[in-house]
mmCIF file of C-alpha atoms and ligand atoms in Angstrom:
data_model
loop_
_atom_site.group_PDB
_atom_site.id
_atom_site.type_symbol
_atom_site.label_atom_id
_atom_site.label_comp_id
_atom_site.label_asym_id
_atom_site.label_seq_id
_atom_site.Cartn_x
_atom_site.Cartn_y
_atom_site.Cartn_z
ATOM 1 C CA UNK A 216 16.455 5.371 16.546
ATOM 2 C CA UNK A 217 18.285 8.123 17.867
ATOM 3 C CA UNK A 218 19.472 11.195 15.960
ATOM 4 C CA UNK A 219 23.083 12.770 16.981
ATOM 5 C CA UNK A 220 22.770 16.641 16.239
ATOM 6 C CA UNK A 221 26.233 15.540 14.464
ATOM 7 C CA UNK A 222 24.062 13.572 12.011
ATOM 8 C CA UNK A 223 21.826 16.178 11.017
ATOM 9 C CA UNK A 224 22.704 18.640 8.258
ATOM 10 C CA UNK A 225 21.738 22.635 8.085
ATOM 11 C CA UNK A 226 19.878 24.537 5.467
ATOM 12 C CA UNK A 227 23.289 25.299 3.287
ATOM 13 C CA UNK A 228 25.069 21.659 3.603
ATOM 14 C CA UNK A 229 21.609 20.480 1.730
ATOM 15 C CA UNK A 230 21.750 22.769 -0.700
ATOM 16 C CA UNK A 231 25.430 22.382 -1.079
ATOM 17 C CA UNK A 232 25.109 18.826 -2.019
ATOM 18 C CA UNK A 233 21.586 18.531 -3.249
ATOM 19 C CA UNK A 234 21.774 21.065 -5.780
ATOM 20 C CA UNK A 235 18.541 22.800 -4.869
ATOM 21 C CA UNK A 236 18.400 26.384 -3.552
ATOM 22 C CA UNK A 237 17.774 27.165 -0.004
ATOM 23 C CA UNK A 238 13.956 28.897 -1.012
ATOM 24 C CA UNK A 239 13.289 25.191 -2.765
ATOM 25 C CA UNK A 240 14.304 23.585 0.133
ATOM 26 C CA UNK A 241 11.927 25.700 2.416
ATOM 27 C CA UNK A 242 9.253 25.327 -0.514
ATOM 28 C CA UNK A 243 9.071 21.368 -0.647
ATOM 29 C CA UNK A 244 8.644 21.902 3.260
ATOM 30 C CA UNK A 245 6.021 23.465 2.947
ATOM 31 C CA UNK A 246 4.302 21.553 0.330
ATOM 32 C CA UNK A 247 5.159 18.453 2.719
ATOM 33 C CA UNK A 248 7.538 16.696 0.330
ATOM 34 C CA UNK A 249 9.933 17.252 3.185
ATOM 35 C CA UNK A 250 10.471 17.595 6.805
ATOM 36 C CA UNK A 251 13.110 19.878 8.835
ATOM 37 C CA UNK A 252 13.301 19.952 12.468
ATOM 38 C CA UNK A 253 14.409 23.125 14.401
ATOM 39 C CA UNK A 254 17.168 24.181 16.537
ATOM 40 C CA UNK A 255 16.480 26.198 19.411
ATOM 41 C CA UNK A 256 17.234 29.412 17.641
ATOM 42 C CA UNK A 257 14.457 28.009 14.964
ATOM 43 C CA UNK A 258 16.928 26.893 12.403
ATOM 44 C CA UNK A 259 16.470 24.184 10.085
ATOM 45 C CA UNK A 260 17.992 20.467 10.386
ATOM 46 C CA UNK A 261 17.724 17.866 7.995
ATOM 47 C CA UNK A 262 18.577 14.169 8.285
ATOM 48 C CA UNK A 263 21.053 12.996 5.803
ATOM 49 C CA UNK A 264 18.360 10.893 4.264
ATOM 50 C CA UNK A 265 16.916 13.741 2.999
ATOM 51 C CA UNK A 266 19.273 13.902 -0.031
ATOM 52 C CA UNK A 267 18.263 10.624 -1.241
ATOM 53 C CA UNK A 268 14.671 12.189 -1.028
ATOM 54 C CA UNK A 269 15.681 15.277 -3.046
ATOM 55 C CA UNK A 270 17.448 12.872 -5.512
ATOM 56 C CA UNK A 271 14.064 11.144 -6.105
ATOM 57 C CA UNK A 272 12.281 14.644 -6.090
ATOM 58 C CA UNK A 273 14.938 15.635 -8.931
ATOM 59 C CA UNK A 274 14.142 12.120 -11.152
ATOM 60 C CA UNK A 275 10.708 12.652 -10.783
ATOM 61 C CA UNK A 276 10.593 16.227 -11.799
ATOM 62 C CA UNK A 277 12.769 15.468 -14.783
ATOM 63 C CA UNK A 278 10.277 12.681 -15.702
ATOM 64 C CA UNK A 279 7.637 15.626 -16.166
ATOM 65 C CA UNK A 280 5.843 14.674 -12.903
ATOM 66 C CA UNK A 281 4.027 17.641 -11.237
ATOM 67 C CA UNK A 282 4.504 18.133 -7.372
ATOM 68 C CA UNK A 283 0.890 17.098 -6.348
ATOM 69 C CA UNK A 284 2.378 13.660 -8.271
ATOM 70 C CA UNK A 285 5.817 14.148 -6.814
ATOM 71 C CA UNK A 286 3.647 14.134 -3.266
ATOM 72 C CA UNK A 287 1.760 11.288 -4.003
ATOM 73 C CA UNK A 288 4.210 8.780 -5.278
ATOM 74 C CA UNK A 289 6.422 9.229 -1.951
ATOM 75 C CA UNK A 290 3.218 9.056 -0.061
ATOM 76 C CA UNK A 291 2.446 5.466 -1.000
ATOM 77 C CA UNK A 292 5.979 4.916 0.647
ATOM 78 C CA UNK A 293 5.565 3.247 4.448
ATOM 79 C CA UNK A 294 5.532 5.746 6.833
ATOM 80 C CA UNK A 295 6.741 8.234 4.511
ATOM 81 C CA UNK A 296 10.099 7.298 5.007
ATOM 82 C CA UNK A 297 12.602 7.853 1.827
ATOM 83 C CA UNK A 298 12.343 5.742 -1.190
ATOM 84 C CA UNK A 299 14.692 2.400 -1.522
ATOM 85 C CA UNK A 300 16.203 1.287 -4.459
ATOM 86 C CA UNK A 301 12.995 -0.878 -4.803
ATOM 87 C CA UNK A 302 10.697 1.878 -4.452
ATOM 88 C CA UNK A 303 12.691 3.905 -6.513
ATOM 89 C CA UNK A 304 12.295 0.409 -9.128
ATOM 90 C CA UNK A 305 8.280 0.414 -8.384
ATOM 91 C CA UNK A 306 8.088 3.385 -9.120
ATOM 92 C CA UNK A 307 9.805 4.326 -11.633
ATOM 93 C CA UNK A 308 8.171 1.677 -13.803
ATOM 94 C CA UNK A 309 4.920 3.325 -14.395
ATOM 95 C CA UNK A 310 6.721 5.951 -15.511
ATOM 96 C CA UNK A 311 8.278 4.802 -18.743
ATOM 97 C CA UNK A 312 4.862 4.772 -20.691
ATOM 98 C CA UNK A 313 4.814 8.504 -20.013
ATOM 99 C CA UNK A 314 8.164 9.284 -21.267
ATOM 100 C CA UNK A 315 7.236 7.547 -24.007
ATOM 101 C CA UNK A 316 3.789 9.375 -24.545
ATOM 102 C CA UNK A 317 6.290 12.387 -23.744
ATOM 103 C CA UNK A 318 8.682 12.061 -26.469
ATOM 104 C CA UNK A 319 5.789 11.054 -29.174
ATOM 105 C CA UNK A 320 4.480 14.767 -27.961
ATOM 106 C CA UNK A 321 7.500 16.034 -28.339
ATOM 107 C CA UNK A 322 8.616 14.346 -31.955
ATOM 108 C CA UNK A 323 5.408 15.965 -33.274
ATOM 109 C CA UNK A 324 5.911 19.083 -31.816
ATOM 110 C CA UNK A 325 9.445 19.032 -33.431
ATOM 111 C CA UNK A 326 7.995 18.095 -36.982
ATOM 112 C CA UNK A 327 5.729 21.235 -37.035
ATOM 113 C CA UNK A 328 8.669 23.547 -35.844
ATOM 114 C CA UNK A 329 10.415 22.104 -39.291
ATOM 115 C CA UNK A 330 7.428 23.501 -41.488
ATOM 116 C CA UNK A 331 6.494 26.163 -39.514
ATOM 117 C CA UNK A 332 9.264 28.752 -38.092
ATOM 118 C CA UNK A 333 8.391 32.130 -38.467
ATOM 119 C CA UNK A 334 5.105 31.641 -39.851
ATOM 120 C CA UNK A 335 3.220 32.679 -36.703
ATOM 121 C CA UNK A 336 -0.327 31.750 -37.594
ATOM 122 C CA UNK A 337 -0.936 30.547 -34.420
ATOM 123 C CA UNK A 338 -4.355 29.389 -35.576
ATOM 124 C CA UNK A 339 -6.258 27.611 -33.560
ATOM 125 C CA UNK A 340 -7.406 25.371 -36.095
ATOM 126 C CA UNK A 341 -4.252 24.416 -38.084
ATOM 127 C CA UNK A 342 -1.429 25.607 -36.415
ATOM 128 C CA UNK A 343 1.304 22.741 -36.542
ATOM 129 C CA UNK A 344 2.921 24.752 -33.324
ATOM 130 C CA UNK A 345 -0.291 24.629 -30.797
ATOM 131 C CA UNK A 346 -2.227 22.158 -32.553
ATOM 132 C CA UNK A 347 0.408 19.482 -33.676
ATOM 133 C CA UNK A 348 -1.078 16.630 -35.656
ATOM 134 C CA UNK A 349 -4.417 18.668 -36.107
ATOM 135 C CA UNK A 350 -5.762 16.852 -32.964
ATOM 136 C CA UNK A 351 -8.415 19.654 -31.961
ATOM 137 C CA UNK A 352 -10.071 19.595 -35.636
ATOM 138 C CA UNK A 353 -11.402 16.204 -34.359
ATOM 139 C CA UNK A 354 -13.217 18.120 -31.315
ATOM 140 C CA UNK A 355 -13.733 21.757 -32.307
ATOM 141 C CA UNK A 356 -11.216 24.658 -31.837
ATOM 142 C CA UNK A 357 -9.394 25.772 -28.879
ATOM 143 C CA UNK A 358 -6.101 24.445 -27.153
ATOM 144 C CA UNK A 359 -7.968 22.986 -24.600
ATOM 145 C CA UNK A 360 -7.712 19.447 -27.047
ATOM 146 C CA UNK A 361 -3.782 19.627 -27.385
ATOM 147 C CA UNK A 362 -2.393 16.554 -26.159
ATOM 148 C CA UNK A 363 -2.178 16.789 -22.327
ATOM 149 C CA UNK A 364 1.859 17.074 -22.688
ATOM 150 C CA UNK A 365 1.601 19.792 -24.453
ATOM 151 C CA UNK A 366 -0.776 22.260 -22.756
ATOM 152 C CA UNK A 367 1.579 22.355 -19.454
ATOM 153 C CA UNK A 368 1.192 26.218 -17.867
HETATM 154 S S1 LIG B 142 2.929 29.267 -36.018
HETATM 155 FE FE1 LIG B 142 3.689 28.139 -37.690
HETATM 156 S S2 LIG B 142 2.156 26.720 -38.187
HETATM 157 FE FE2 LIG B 142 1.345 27.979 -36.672
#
């Protein structure tokens, strides 16, 4: 199919609409999430599809996925092109069972604030703040047991 330069947006129209800075745009380029051709003066074009890619980049993200996940969901896509609705339905499916493992995390997380603000113990052992529900006791000490939610960088 052919592409009119008409059709093809720059660097600040994506941003405009997308709601992602410029530097995020360039980033997700780089990572291969994306691709941009060039004008002759090296400037970046996007086709218009590429908002429905960010959109899906956005939903993921918000879902908690990393980008190495982001990158591998939208590489089991044909040919790489953007996701459909059904994709987007495929998906998005196997992704419920982690929001729910998600907000479990996050429920407990919230309990041990309710007992614990200001106490600061911090204790690798008991501490309801970086060792909700006393998971690492079952393993031995260190916050390398929290649940895997929870020990995001
Ligand atoms: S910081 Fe409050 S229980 Fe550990």
């Amino acid at each position: 199919m052919r592409v009119h330069t008409t059709d093809l947006l720059t660097v600040s129209e994506v941003a405009h609409r997308s709601g992602f800075a410029a530097s995020a745009l360039r980033f997700y380029e780089r990572e291969g999430l994306l691709s941009a051709t060039r004008t002759s003066g090296g400037q970046r074009r996007y086709q218009r599809n590429v908002l429905r890619r960010l959109a899906f980049i956005r939903a993921a993200r918000n879902v908690g996925l990393s980008l190495e996940e982001v990158a591998a969901a939208l590489a089991t896509l044909p040919d790489r092109r953007n996701p459909t609705r059904a994709d987007w339905t495929r998906l998005s499916r196997s992704w419920r069972g982690r929001l729910d493992d998600q907000i479990a995390a996050l429920s407990k997380l919230r309990d041990g604030l309710d007992s614990c603000i200001g106490c600061g113990c911090l204790s690798l052992k008991t501490c309801a703040m970086s060792n909700p529900g006393d998971r690492a006791a079952m393993a031995g000490a260190g916050a390398g047991h929290l649940p895997r939610l929870l020990r995001r960088p």
